[in-house]
mmCIF file with all atom_site columns, C-alpha atoms in Angstrom:
data_model
loop_
_atom_site.group_PDB
_atom_site.id
_atom_site.type_symbol
_atom_site.label_atom_id
_atom_site.label_alt_id
_atom_site.label_comp_id
_atom_site.label_asym_id
_atom_site.label_entity_id
_atom_site.label_seq_id
_atom_site.pdbx_PDB_ins_code
_atom_site.Cartn_x
_atom_site.Cartn_y
_atom_site.Cartn_z
_atom_site.occupancy
_atom_site.B_iso_or_equiv
_atom_site.pdbx_formal_charge
_atom_site.auth_seq_id
_atom_site.auth_comp_id
_atom_site.auth_asym_id
_atom_site.auth_atom_id
_atom_site.pdbx_PDB_model_num
ATOM 1   C CA . MET U 1 1   ? 35.758 4.596   6.793  1.00 83.00 ? 1257 MET U CA 1
ATOM 2   C CA . ASN U 1 2   ? 36.362 1.579   9.017  1.00 93.00 ? 1258 ASN U CA 1
ATOM 3   C CA . ARG U 1 3   ? 38.614 2.009   12.033 1.00 97.00 ? 1259 ARG U CA 1
ATOM 4   C CA . THR U 1 4   ? 40.496 -0.785  13.780 1.00 97.00 ? 1260 THR U CA 1
ATOM 5   C CA . GLU U 1 5   ? 42.194 -1.124  17.142 1.00 97.00 ? 1261 GLU U CA 1
ATOM 6   C CA . ARG U 1 6   ? 44.342 -3.907  18.561 1.00 95.00 ? 1262 ARG U CA 1
ATOM 7   C CA . LEU U 1 7   ? 44.010 -4.455  22.270 1.00 94.00 ? 1263 LEU U CA 1
ATOM 8   C CA . GLU U 1 8   ? 44.371 -7.106  24.939 1.00 92.00 ? 1264 GLU U CA 1
ATOM 9   C CA . ILE U 1 9   ? 41.902 -8.117  27.614 1.00 91.00 ? 1265 ILE U CA 1
ATOM 10  C CA . GLU U 1 10  ? 42.892 -10.644 30.281 1.00 88.00 ? 1266 GLU U CA 1
ATOM 11  C CA . GLY U 1 11  ? 45.864 -11.671 28.145 1.00 89.00 ? 1267 GLY U CA 1
ATOM 12  C CA . VAL U 1 12  ? 43.736 -12.325 25.066 1.00 90.00 ? 1268 VAL U CA 1
ATOM 13  C CA . PRO U 1 13  ? 44.647 -10.371 21.893 1.00 92.00 ? 1269 PRO U CA 1
ATOM 14  C CA . LEU U 1 14  ? 41.644 -8.772  20.217 1.00 95.00 ? 1270 LEU U CA 1
ATOM 15  C CA . LEU U 1 15  ? 40.952 -6.782  17.085 1.00 96.00 ? 1271 LEU U CA 1
ATOM 16  C CA . ALA U 1 16  ? 38.096 -4.274  17.254 1.00 97.00 ? 1272 ALA U CA 1
ATOM 17  C CA . THR U 1 17  ? 36.637 -3.014  13.968 1.00 98.00 ? 1273 THR U CA 1
ATOM 18  C CA . LEU U 1 18  ? 34.272 -0.042  13.937 1.00 98.00 ? 1274 LEU U CA 1
ATOM 19  C CA . GLU U 1 19  ? 32.189 0.750   10.862 1.00 97.00 ? 1275 GLU U CA 1
ATOM 20  C CA . PRO U 1 20  ? 30.472 4.098   11.536 1.00 96.00 ? 1276 PRO U CA 1
ATOM 21  C CA . GLY U 1 21  ? 26.884 4.551   10.410 1.00 95.00 ? 1277 GLY U CA 1
ATOM 22  C CA . ARG U 1 22  ? 24.502 7.455   10.066 1.00 88.00 ? 1278 ARG U CA 1
ATOM 23  C CA . GLY U 1 23  ? 21.918 6.790   12.734 1.00 86.00 ? 1279 GLY U CA 1
ATOM 24  C CA . GLY U 1 24  ? 21.777 6.372   16.479 1.00 94.00 ? 1280 GLY U CA 1
ATOM 25  C CA . ILE U 1 25  ? 21.494 2.575   16.561 1.00 96.00 ? 1281 ILE U CA 1
ATOM 26  C CA . GLY U 1 26  ? 24.558 0.322   16.719 1.00 97.00 ? 1282 GLY U CA 1
ATOM 27  C CA . LEU U 1 27  ? 25.136 -3.391  16.079 1.00 98.00 ? 1283 LEU U CA 1
ATOM 28  C CA . LEU U 1 28  ? 27.663 -5.063  18.357 1.00 98.00 ? 1284 LEU U CA 1
ATOM 29  C CA . ALA U 1 29  ? 29.403 -8.455  18.142 1.00 98.00 ? 1285 ALA U CA 1
ATOM 30  C CA . LEU U 1 30  ? 31.611 -8.962  21.186 1.00 97.00 ? 1286 LEU U CA 1
ATOM 31  C CA . HIS U 1 31  ? 32.567 -12.585 20.414 1.00 97.00 ? 1287 HIS U CA 1
ATOM 32  C CA . GLY U 1 32  ? 32.988 -12.626 16.652 1.00 95.00 ? 1288 GLY U CA 1
ATOM 33  C CA . SER U 1 33  ? 35.575 -15.418 16.610 1.00 94.00 ? 1289 SER U CA 1
ATOM 34  C CA . ASN U 1 34  ? 33.875 -17.930 18.895 1.00 93.00 ? 1290 ASN U CA 1
ATOM 35  C CA . GLU U 1 35  ? 30.183 -17.262 18.212 1.00 96.00 ? 1291 GLU U CA 1
ATOM 36  C CA . GLY U 1 36  ? 30.194 -17.997 14.498 1.00 94.00 ? 1292 GLY U CA 1
ATOM 37  C CA . GLY U 1 37  ? 28.186 -15.796 12.180 1.00 96.00 ? 1293 GLY U CA 1
ATOM 38  C CA . THR U 1 38  ? 27.618 -12.975 14.660 1.00 98.00 ? 1294 THR U CA 1
ATOM 39  C CA . SER U 1 39  ? 30.311 -10.680 13.243 1.00 97.00 ? 1295 SER U CA 1
ATOM 40  C CA . GLN U 1 40  ? 29.053 -11.217 9.698  1.00 97.00 ? 1296 GLN U CA 1
ATOM 41  C CA . LEU U 1 41  ? 25.465 -10.651 10.796 1.00 98.00 ? 1297 LEU U CA 1
ATOM 42  C CA . ALA U 1 42  ? 26.334 -7.432  12.627 1.00 98.00 ? 1298 ALA U CA 1
ATOM 43  C CA . GLY U 1 43  ? 28.048 -6.027  9.530  1.00 97.00 ? 1299 GLY U CA 1
ATOM 44  C CA . LEU U 1 44  ? 25.305 -7.065  7.113  1.00 97.00 ? 1300 LEU U CA 1
ATOM 45  C CA . VAL U 1 45  ? 22.454 -5.694  9.219  1.00 98.00 ? 1301 VAL U CA 1
ATOM 46  C CA . ALA U 1 46  ? 24.275 -2.462  10.053 1.00 97.00 ? 1302 ALA U CA 1
ATOM 47  C CA . ARG U 1 47  ? 25.073 -1.709  6.418  1.00 97.00 ? 1303 ARG U CA 1
ATOM 48  C CA . ARG U 1 48  ? 21.502 -2.437  5.327  1.00 96.00 ? 1304 ARG U CA 1
ATOM 49  C CA . CYS U 1 49  ? 20.108 -0.148  8.040  1.00 95.00 ? 1305 CYS U CA 1
ATOM 50  C CA . GLY U 1 50  ? 22.732 2.597   7.895  1.00 94.00 ? 1306 GLY U CA 1
ATOM 51  C CA . ALA U 1 51  ? 23.654 1.755   11.490 1.00 96.00 ? 1307 ALA U CA 1
ATOM 52  C CA . SER U 1 52  ? 27.075 1.609   13.098 1.00 97.00 ? 1308 SER U CA 1
ATOM 53  C CA . SER U 1 53  ? 28.730 -1.722  13.855 1.00 98.00 ? 1309 SER U CA 1
ATOM 54  C CA . LEU U 1 54  ? 31.525 -2.747  16.197 1.00 98.00 ? 1310 LEU U CA 1
ATOM 55  C CA . VAL U 1 55  ? 32.963 -6.259  15.935 1.00 98.00 ? 1311 VAL U CA 1
ATOM 56  C CA . PHE U 1 56  ? 35.563 -7.961  18.132 1.00 97.00 ? 1312 PHE U CA 1
ATOM 57  C CA . THR U 1 57  ? 37.616 -10.882 16.808 1.00 97.00 ? 1313 THR U CA 1
ATOM 58  C CA . GLN U 1 58  ? 40.657 -12.819 18.020 1.00 95.00 ? 1314 GLN U CA 1
ATOM 59  C CA . PRO U 1 59  ? 42.946 -13.035 14.981 1.00 89.00 ? 1315 PRO U CA 1
ATOM 60  C CA . GLY U 1 60  ? 45.733 -15.584 15.214 1.00 81.00 ? 1316 GLY U CA 1
ATOM 61  C CA . VAL U 1 61  ? 44.169 -17.371 18.191 1.00 81.00 ? 1317 VAL U CA 1
ATOM 62  C CA . ARG U 1 62  ? 43.702 -21.089 17.451 1.00 82.00 ? 1318 ARG U CA 1
ATOM 63  C CA . ARG U 1 63  ? 41.159 -21.600 20.204 1.00 89.00 ? 1319 ARG U CA 1
ATOM 64  C CA . PRO U 1 64  ? 39.190 -18.398 20.792 1.00 93.00 ? 1320 PRO U CA 1
ATOM 65  C CA . VAL U 1 65  ? 38.619 -17.546 24.437 1.00 93.00 ? 1321 VAL U CA 1
ATOM 66  C CA . HIS U 1 66  ? 35.194 -16.506 25.671 1.00 94.00 ? 1322 HIS U CA 1
ATOM 67  C CA . ILE U 1 67  ? 35.551 -13.284 27.645 1.00 94.00 ? 1323 ILE U CA 1
ATOM 68  C CA . PRO U 1 68  ? 32.332 -12.519 29.562 1.00 95.00 ? 1324 PRO U CA 1
ATOM 69  C CA . SER U 1 69  ? 30.666 -9.421  28.166 1.00 96.00 ? 1325 SER U CA 1
ATOM 70  C CA . PRO U 1 70  ? 30.899 -7.306  31.366 1.00 95.00 ? 1326 PRO U CA 1
ATOM 71  C CA . ARG U 1 71  ? 34.694 -7.688  31.287 1.00 94.00 ? 1327 ARG U CA 1
ATOM 72  C CA . MET U 1 72  ? 34.786 -6.014  27.870 1.00 92.00 ? 1328 MET U CA 1
ATOM 73  C CA . ALA U 1 73  ? 33.499 -2.742  29.291 1.00 86.00 ? 1329 ALA U CA 1
ATOM 74  C CA . VAL U 1 74  ? 34.262 0.690   27.975 1.00 76.00 ? 1330 VAL U CA 1
ATOM 75  C CA . GLU U 1 75  ? 37.678 1.446   29.503 1.00 84.00 ? 1331 GLU U CA 1
ATOM 76  C CA . HIS U 1 76  ? 39.339 -1.442  27.696 1.00 80.00 ? 1332 HIS U CA 1
ATOM 77  C CA . CYS U 1 77  ? 38.848 -0.078  24.196 1.00 93.00 ? 1333 CYS U CA 1
ATOM 78  C CA . ALA U 1 78  ? 38.910 3.359   22.600 1.00 95.00 ? 1334 ALA U CA 1
ATOM 79  C CA . LEU U 1 79  ? 36.672 2.171   19.739 1.00 97.00 ? 1335 LEU U CA 1
ATOM 80  C CA . LEU U 1 80  ? 34.063 0.913   22.185 1.00 97.00 ? 1336 LEU U CA 1
ATOM 81  C CA . ARG U 1 81  ? 34.037 4.358   23.770 1.00 96.00 ? 1337 ARG U CA 1
ATOM 82  C CA . ALA U 1 82  ? 33.672 5.914   20.304 1.00 96.00 ? 1338 ALA U CA 1
ATOM 83  C CA . PHE U 1 83  ? 30.848 3.484   19.454 1.00 97.00 ? 1339 PHE U CA 1
ATOM 84  C CA . LEU U 1 84  ? 28.950 4.303   22.644 1.00 95.00 ? 1340 LEU U CA 1
ATOM 85  C CA . ASP U 1 85  ? 29.436 8.018   22.083 1.00 95.00 ? 1341 ASP U CA 1
ATOM 86  C CA . ARG U 1 86  ? 27.954 7.600   18.602 1.00 94.00 ? 1342 ARG U CA 1
ATOM 87  C CA . VAL U 1 87  ? 24.903 5.425   19.283 1.00 96.00 ? 1343 VAL U CA 1
ATOM 88  C CA . ARG U 1 88  ? 21.958 5.745   21.630 1.00 96.00 ? 1344 ARG U CA 1
ATOM 89  C CA . LEU U 1 89  ? 20.737 2.150   21.505 1.00 97.00 ? 1345 LEU U CA 1
ATOM 90  C CA . THR U 1 90  ? 22.703 -1.070  20.969 1.00 98.00 ? 1346 THR U CA 1
ATOM 91  C CA . VAL U 1 91  ? 21.673 -4.403  19.453 1.00 98.00 ? 1347 VAL U CA 1
ATOM 92  C CA . SER U 1 92  ? 24.303 -6.895  20.623 1.00 98.00 ? 1348 SER U CA 1
ATOM 93  C CA . LEU U 1 93  ? 24.475 -10.187 18.694 1.00 98.00 ? 1349 LEU U CA 1
ATOM 94  C CA . HIS U 1 94  ? 25.591 -13.384 20.426 1.00 98.00 ? 1350 HIS U CA 1
ATOM 95  C CA . GLY U 1 95  ? 25.394 -17.110 19.809 1.00 98.00 ? 1351 GLY U CA 1
ATOM 96  C CA . HIS U 1 96  ? 24.119 -19.860 22.091 1.00 98.00 ? 1352 HIS U CA 1
ATOM 97  C CA . LEU U 1 97  ? 24.269 -23.654 21.908 1.00 97.00 ? 1353 LEU U CA 1
ATOM 98  C CA . ARG U 1 98  ? 21.490 -24.567 24.324 1.00 97.00 ? 1354 ARG U CA 1
ATOM 99  C CA . ALA U 1 99  ? 20.506 -28.121 23.381 1.00 97.00 ? 1355 ALA U CA 1
ATOM 100 C CA . GLU U 1 100 ? 17.153 -27.698 25.102 1.00 97.00 ? 1356 GLU U CA 1
ATOM 101 C CA . ALA U 1 101 ? 16.292 -24.634 22.988 1.00 98.00 ? 1357 ALA U CA 1
ATOM 102 C CA . PRO U 1 102 ? 17.776 -25.051 19.477 1.00 97.00 ? 1358 PRO U CA 1
ATOM 103 C CA . ASP U 1 103 ? 15.033 -22.885 17.944 1.00 98.00 ? 1359 ASP U CA 1
ATOM 104 C CA . ALA U 1 104 ? 14.998 -20.075 20.533 1.00 98.00 ? 1360 ALA U CA 1
ATOM 105 C CA . ILE U 1 105 ? 16.217 -16.555 19.819 1.00 98.00 ? 1361 ILE U CA 1
ATOM 106 C CA . PHE U 1 106 ? 16.560 -15.067 23.298 1.00 98.00 ? 1362 PHE U CA 1
ATOM 107 C CA . LEU U 1 107 ? 16.090 -11.301 23.526 1.00 98.00 ? 1363 LEU U CA 1
ATOM 108 C CA . GLY U 1 108 ? 17.668 -9.989  26.710 1.00 98.00 ? 1364 GLY U CA 1
ATOM 109 C CA . GLY U 1 109 ? 19.285 -6.675  27.608 1.00 98.00 ? 1365 GLY U CA 1
ATOM 110 C CA . GLY U 1 110 ? 17.988 -3.776  29.635 1.00 97.00 ? 1366 GLY U CA 1
ATOM 111 C CA . ASN U 1 111 ? 15.700 -2.162  27.042 1.00 97.00 ? 1367 ASN U CA 1
ATOM 112 C CA . ARG U 1 112 ? 12.668 -4.417  27.192 1.00 97.00 ? 1368 ARG U CA 1
ATOM 113 C CA . GLU U 1 113 ? 10.477 -2.348  24.872 1.00 96.00 ? 1369 GLU U CA 1
ATOM 114 C CA . ALA U 1 114 ? 13.142 -2.465  22.164 1.00 97.00 ? 1370 ALA U CA 1
ATOM 115 C CA . ALA U 1 115 ? 13.360 -6.239  22.704 1.00 98.00 ? 1371 ALA U CA 1
ATOM 116 C CA . ARG U 1 116 ? 9.652  -6.519  21.988 1.00 97.00 ? 1372 ARG U CA 1
ATOM 117 C CA . VAL U 1 117 ? 10.012 -4.409  18.825 1.00 97.00 ? 1373 VAL U CA 1
ATOM 118 C CA . LEU U 1 118 ? 12.681 -6.807  17.537 1.00 98.00 ? 1374 LEU U CA 1
ATOM 119 C CA . ALA U 1 119 ? 10.622 -9.825  18.578 1.00 98.00 ? 1375 ALA U CA 1
ATOM 120 C CA . ARG U 1 120 ? 7.683  -8.721  16.427 1.00 97.00 ? 1376 ARG U CA 1
ATOM 121 C CA . GLU U 1 121 ? 9.834  -8.863  13.298 1.00 98.00 ? 1377 GLU U CA 1
ATOM 122 C CA . LEU U 1 122 ? 11.712 -12.010 14.330 1.00 98.00 ? 1378 LEU U CA 1
ATOM 123 C CA . GLY U 1 123 ? 8.329  -13.679 14.673 1.00 98.00 ? 1379 GLY U CA 1
ATOM 124 C CA . ALA U 1 124 ? 8.347  -13.924 10.871 1.00 98.00 ? 1380 ALA U CA 1
ATOM 125 C CA . LEU U 1 125 ? 10.933 -16.721 11.256 1.00 98.00 ? 1381 LEU U CA 1
ATOM 126 C CA . ALA U 1 126 ? 8.379  -19.056 12.877 1.00 97.00 ? 1382 ALA U CA 1
ATOM 127 C CA . PRO U 1 127 ? 8.094  -21.992 13.021 1.00 97.00 ? 1383 PRO U CA 1
ATOM 128 C CA . ARG U 1 128 ? 11.825 -22.444 12.350 1.00 97.00 ? 1384 ARG U CA 1
ATOM 129 C CA . PHE U 1 129 ? 12.835 -20.043 15.107 1.00 98.00 ? 1385 PHE U CA 1
ATOM 130 C CA . ARG U 1 130 ? 10.925 -18.435 17.958 1.00 98.00 ? 1386 ARG U CA 1
ATOM 131 C CA . PRO U 1 131 ? 11.762 -15.148 19.699 1.00 98.00 ? 1387 PRO U CA 1
ATOM 132 C CA . VAL U 1 132 ? 11.696 -15.232 23.505 1.00 98.00 ? 1388 VAL U CA 1
ATOM 133 C CA . THR U 1 133 ? 11.360 -11.949 25.425 1.00 98.00 ? 1389 THR U CA 1
ATOM 134 C CA . ASP U 1 134 ? 10.144 -13.225 28.815 1.00 98.00 ? 1390 ASP U CA 1
ATOM 135 C CA . LEU U 1 135 ? 13.215 -12.830 31.030 1.00 98.00 ? 1391 LEU U CA 1
ATOM 136 C CA . ASP U 1 136 ? 12.066 -15.679 33.256 1.00 98.00 ? 1392 ASP U CA 1
ATOM 137 C CA . ALA U 1 137 ? 12.211 -17.979 30.219 1.00 98.00 ? 1393 ALA U CA 1
ATOM 138 C CA . ILE U 1 138 ? 15.727 -16.869 29.247 1.00 98.00 ? 1394 ILE U CA 1
ATOM 139 C CA . PRO U 1 139 ? 18.661 -18.695 30.900 1.00 98.00 ? 1395 PRO U CA 1
ATOM 140 C CA . VAL U 1 140 ? 20.247 -16.407 33.502 1.00 97.00 ? 1396 VAL U CA 1
ATOM 141 C CA . ALA U 1 141 ? 23.629 -16.422 31.727 1.00 96.00 ? 1397 ALA U CA 1
ATOM 142 C CA . LEU U 1 142 ? 21.992 -15.194 28.510 1.00 98.00 ? 1398 LEU U CA 1
ATOM 143 C CA . ARG U 1 143 ? 19.845 -12.361 29.883 1.00 98.00 ? 1399 ARG U CA 1
ATOM 144 C CA . GLY U 1 144 ? 22.403 -9.594  29.307 1.00 98.00 ? 1400 GLY U CA 1
ATOM 145 C CA . LEU U 1 145 ? 21.298 -7.541  32.299 1.00 98.00 ? 1401 LEU U CA 1
ATOM 146 C CA . HIS U 1 146 ? 24.656 -6.882  33.982 1.00 97.00 ? 1402 HIS U CA 1
ATOM 147 C CA . PRO U 1 147 ? 25.152 -3.103  34.221 1.00 96.00 ? 1403 PRO U CA 1
ATOM 148 C CA . ARG U 1 148 ? 28.737 -3.470  32.946 1.00 96.00 ? 1404 ARG U CA 1
ATOM 149 C CA . ASN U 1 149 ? 27.636 -5.375  29.841 1.00 97.00 ? 1405 ASN U CA 1
ATOM 150 C CA . PRO U 1 150 ? 28.319 -3.041  26.866 1.00 97.00 ? 1406 PRO U CA 1
ATOM 151 C CA . VAL U 1 151 ? 24.794 -3.667  25.555 1.00 98.00 ? 1407 VAL U CA 1
ATOM 152 C CA . ASN U 1 152 ? 23.491 -1.638  28.498 1.00 97.00 ? 1408 ASN U CA 1
ATOM 153 C CA . LEU U 1 153 ? 25.989 1.238   28.349 1.00 96.00 ? 1409 LEU U CA 1
ATOM 154 C CA . ALA U 1 154 ? 24.412 3.310   25.559 1.00 96.00 ? 1410 ALA U CA 1
ATOM 155 C CA . ARG U 1 155 ? 22.023 6.087   26.587 1.00 96.00 ? 1411 ARG U CA 1
ATOM 156 C CA . LEU U 1 156 ? 18.922 3.997   25.928 1.00 96.00 ? 1412 LEU U CA 1
ATOM 157 C CA . GLY U 1 157 ? 20.538 0.673   26.768 1.00 97.00 ? 1413 GLY U CA 1
ATOM 158 C CA . GLY U 1 158 ? 19.940 -2.097  24.287 1.00 97.00 ? 1414 GLY U CA 1
ATOM 159 C CA . VAL U 1 159 ? 18.918 -5.630  23.359 1.00 98.00 ? 1415 VAL U CA 1
ATOM 160 C CA . GLN U 1 160 ? 21.098 -8.715  23.668 1.00 98.00 ? 1416 GLN U CA 1
ATOM 161 C CA . VAL U 1 161 ? 20.124 -11.109 20.879 1.00 98.00 ? 1417 VAL U CA 1
ATOM 162 C CA . GLU U 1 162 ? 21.205 -14.700 21.562 1.00 98.00 ? 1418 GLU U CA 1
ATOM 163 C CA . LEU U 1 163 ? 20.966 -16.743 18.371 1.00 98.00 ? 1419 LEU U CA 1
ATOM 164 C CA . PRO U 1 164 ? 21.058 -20.550 18.070 1.00 98.00 ? 1420 PRO U CA 1
ATOM 165 C CA . LEU U 1 165 ? 23.634 -22.031 15.700 1.00 97.00 ? 1421 LEU U CA 1
ATOM 166 C CA . LEU U 1 166 ? 21.343 -22.459 12.690 1.00 97.00 ? 1422 LEU U CA 1
ATOM 167 C CA . ALA U 1 167 ? 20.105 -18.848 12.965 1.00 98.00 ? 1423 ALA U CA 1
ATOM 168 C CA . ARG U 1 168 ? 23.621 -17.494 12.429 1.00 97.00 ? 1424 ARG U CA 1
ATOM 169 C CA . THR U 1 169 ? 25.359 -20.064 10.194 1.00 97.00 ? 1425 THR U CA 1
ATOM 170 C CA . SER U 1 170 ? 24.447 -22.033 7.100  1.00 95.00 ? 1426 SER U CA 1
ATOM 171 C CA . GLY U 1 171 ? 26.069 -24.784 5.087  1.00 88.00 ? 1427 GLY U CA 1
ATOM 172 C CA . GLY U 1 172 ? 28.612 -25.355 7.841  1.00 87.00 ? 1428 GLY U CA 1
ATOM 173 C CA . ALA U 1 173 ? 30.023 -21.847 7.376  1.00 93.00 ? 1429 ALA U CA 1
ATOM 174 C CA . ASP U 1 174 ? 29.702 -18.537 9.199  1.00 94.00 ? 1430 ASP U CA 1
ATOM 175 C CA . VAL U 1 175 ? 27.156 -17.305 6.645  1.00 95.00 ? 1431 VAL U CA 1
ATOM 176 C CA . PRO U 1 176 ? 23.970 -15.974 8.269  1.00 96.00 ? 1432 PRO U CA 1
ATOM 177 C CA . PRO U 1 177 ? 20.742 -17.300 6.733  1.00 97.00 ? 1433 PRO U CA 1
ATOM 178 C CA . GLY U 1 178 ? 18.995 -14.779 4.492  1.00 97.00 ? 1434 GLY U CA 1
ATOM 179 C CA . PRO U 1 179 ? 15.655 -14.849 6.363  1.00 98.00 ? 1435 PRO U CA 1
ATOM 180 C CA . VAL U 1 180 ? 17.400 -14.051 9.658  1.00 98.00 ? 1436 VAL U CA 1
ATOM 181 C CA . VAL U 1 181 ? 19.218 -11.138 8.043  1.00 98.00 ? 1437 VAL U CA 1
ATOM 182 C CA . GLU U 1 182 ? 15.951 -9.800  6.637  1.00 98.00 ? 1438 GLU U CA 1
ATOM 183 C CA . ALA U 1 183 ? 14.090 -10.162 9.948  1.00 98.00 ? 1439 ALA U CA 1
ATOM 184 C CA . LEU U 1 184 ? 16.824 -8.371  11.874 1.00 98.00 ? 1440 LEU U CA 1
ATOM 185 C CA . VAL U 1 185 ? 16.989 -5.606  9.272  1.00 98.00 ? 1441 VAL U CA 1
ATOM 186 C CA . ALA U 1 186 ? 13.238 -5.106  9.654  1.00 97.00 ? 1442 ALA U CA 1
ATOM 187 C CA . GLY U 1 187 ? 13.536 -5.138  13.435 1.00 97.00 ? 1443 GLY U CA 1
ATOM 188 C CA . VAL U 1 188 ? 16.418 -2.673  13.612 1.00 97.00 ? 1444 VAL U CA 1
ATOM 189 C CA . THR U 1 189 ? 14.659 -0.438  11.099 1.00 96.00 ? 1445 THR U CA 1
ATOM 190 C CA . GLY U 1 190 ? 11.607 -0.569  13.342 1.00 95.00 ? 1446 GLY U CA 1
ATOM 191 C CA . LEU U 1 191 ? 13.658 0.873   16.186 1.00 94.00 ? 1447 LEU U CA 1
ATOM 192 C CA . GLY U 1 192 ? 14.314 4.126   14.322 1.00 81.00 ? 1448 GLY U CA 1
ATOM 193 C CA . PRO U 1 193 ? 13.998 6.997   13.801 1.00 57.00 ? 1449 PRO U CA 1
ATOM 194 C CA . ALA U 1 194 ? 12.355 6.816   17.250 1.00 44.00 ? 1450 ALA U CA 1
ATOM 195 C CA . ALA U 1 195 ? 13.979 4.240   19.540 1.00 55.00 ? 1451 ALA U CA 1
ATOM 196 C CA . PRO U 1 196 ? 11.963 3.258   22.622 1.00 56.00 ? 1452 PRO U CA 1
ATOM 197 C CA . ASN U 1 197 ? 13.561 3.327   26.024 1.00 55.00 ? 1453 ASN U CA 1
ATOM 198 C CA . GLY U 1 198 ? 12.972 0.808   28.767 1.00 49.00 ? 1454 GLY U CA 1
ATOM 199 C CA . ARG U 1 199 ? 9.816  2.616   29.883 1.00 43.00 ? 1455 ARG U CA 1
ATOM 200 C CA . GLY U 1 200 ? 8.230  2.521   26.426 1.00 42.00 ? 1456 GLY U CA 1
ATOM 201 C CA . GLU U 1 201 ? 8.748  6.220   25.752 1.00 45.00 ? 1457 GLU U CA 1
ATOM 202 C CA . PRO U 1 202 ? 10.032 7.125   22.259 1.00 40.00 ? 1458 PRO U CA 1
ATOM 203 C CA . HIS U 1 203 ? 13.218 9.153   21.875 1.00 41.00 ? 1459 HIS U CA 1
ATOM 204 C CA . GLU U 1 204 ? 14.173 10.732  18.579 1.00 40.00 ? 1460 GLU U CA 1
ATOM 205 C CA . LEU U 1 205 ? 17.538 9.551   17.295 1.00 37.00 ? 1461 LEU U CA 1
ATOM 206 C CA . PRO U 1 206 ? 20.002 11.858  15.560 1.00 32.00 ? 1462 PRO U CA 1
#
């Protein structure tokens, strides 16, 4: 059963929605209201994979505010604590609007082996989209390496997936394209039942 929590961070009202899953992998969308399609994508992929999902939105806010991910750390939200207690590895979905890289899906976060696992499946989206795992090729602001970023707070850390606009919306609406959904489902499925840690060593998930 879904659980919700209303909270406020830096004066911004937020609604957190947790949909518990069966496994040890969790999908996270920290900016569901201002990075269109990410909340829908997190829910779709999580349900297909039996994973947990946690989505943050800003209901009633006309102009959603971007709160940097490290400022949304665990003490602000009981459901984020519950999510991190439940999962061992996080896949955090974000959106970018980099004009110089409209086809790039940047895969940051502290678990580099898991990033490469996802990249192998996202490679099926070529030539429309291209996964990028080389941290030097990812803009600094999109690397997701801050230790307070929730993507890195699970036991095995996680992968920050930065999606260009057309990889998370379609037809001018926040409807994720089917091929992107399928590629992410395959990638998240590939992370279990053994999820790699940053050193490439497999860990069995509950």
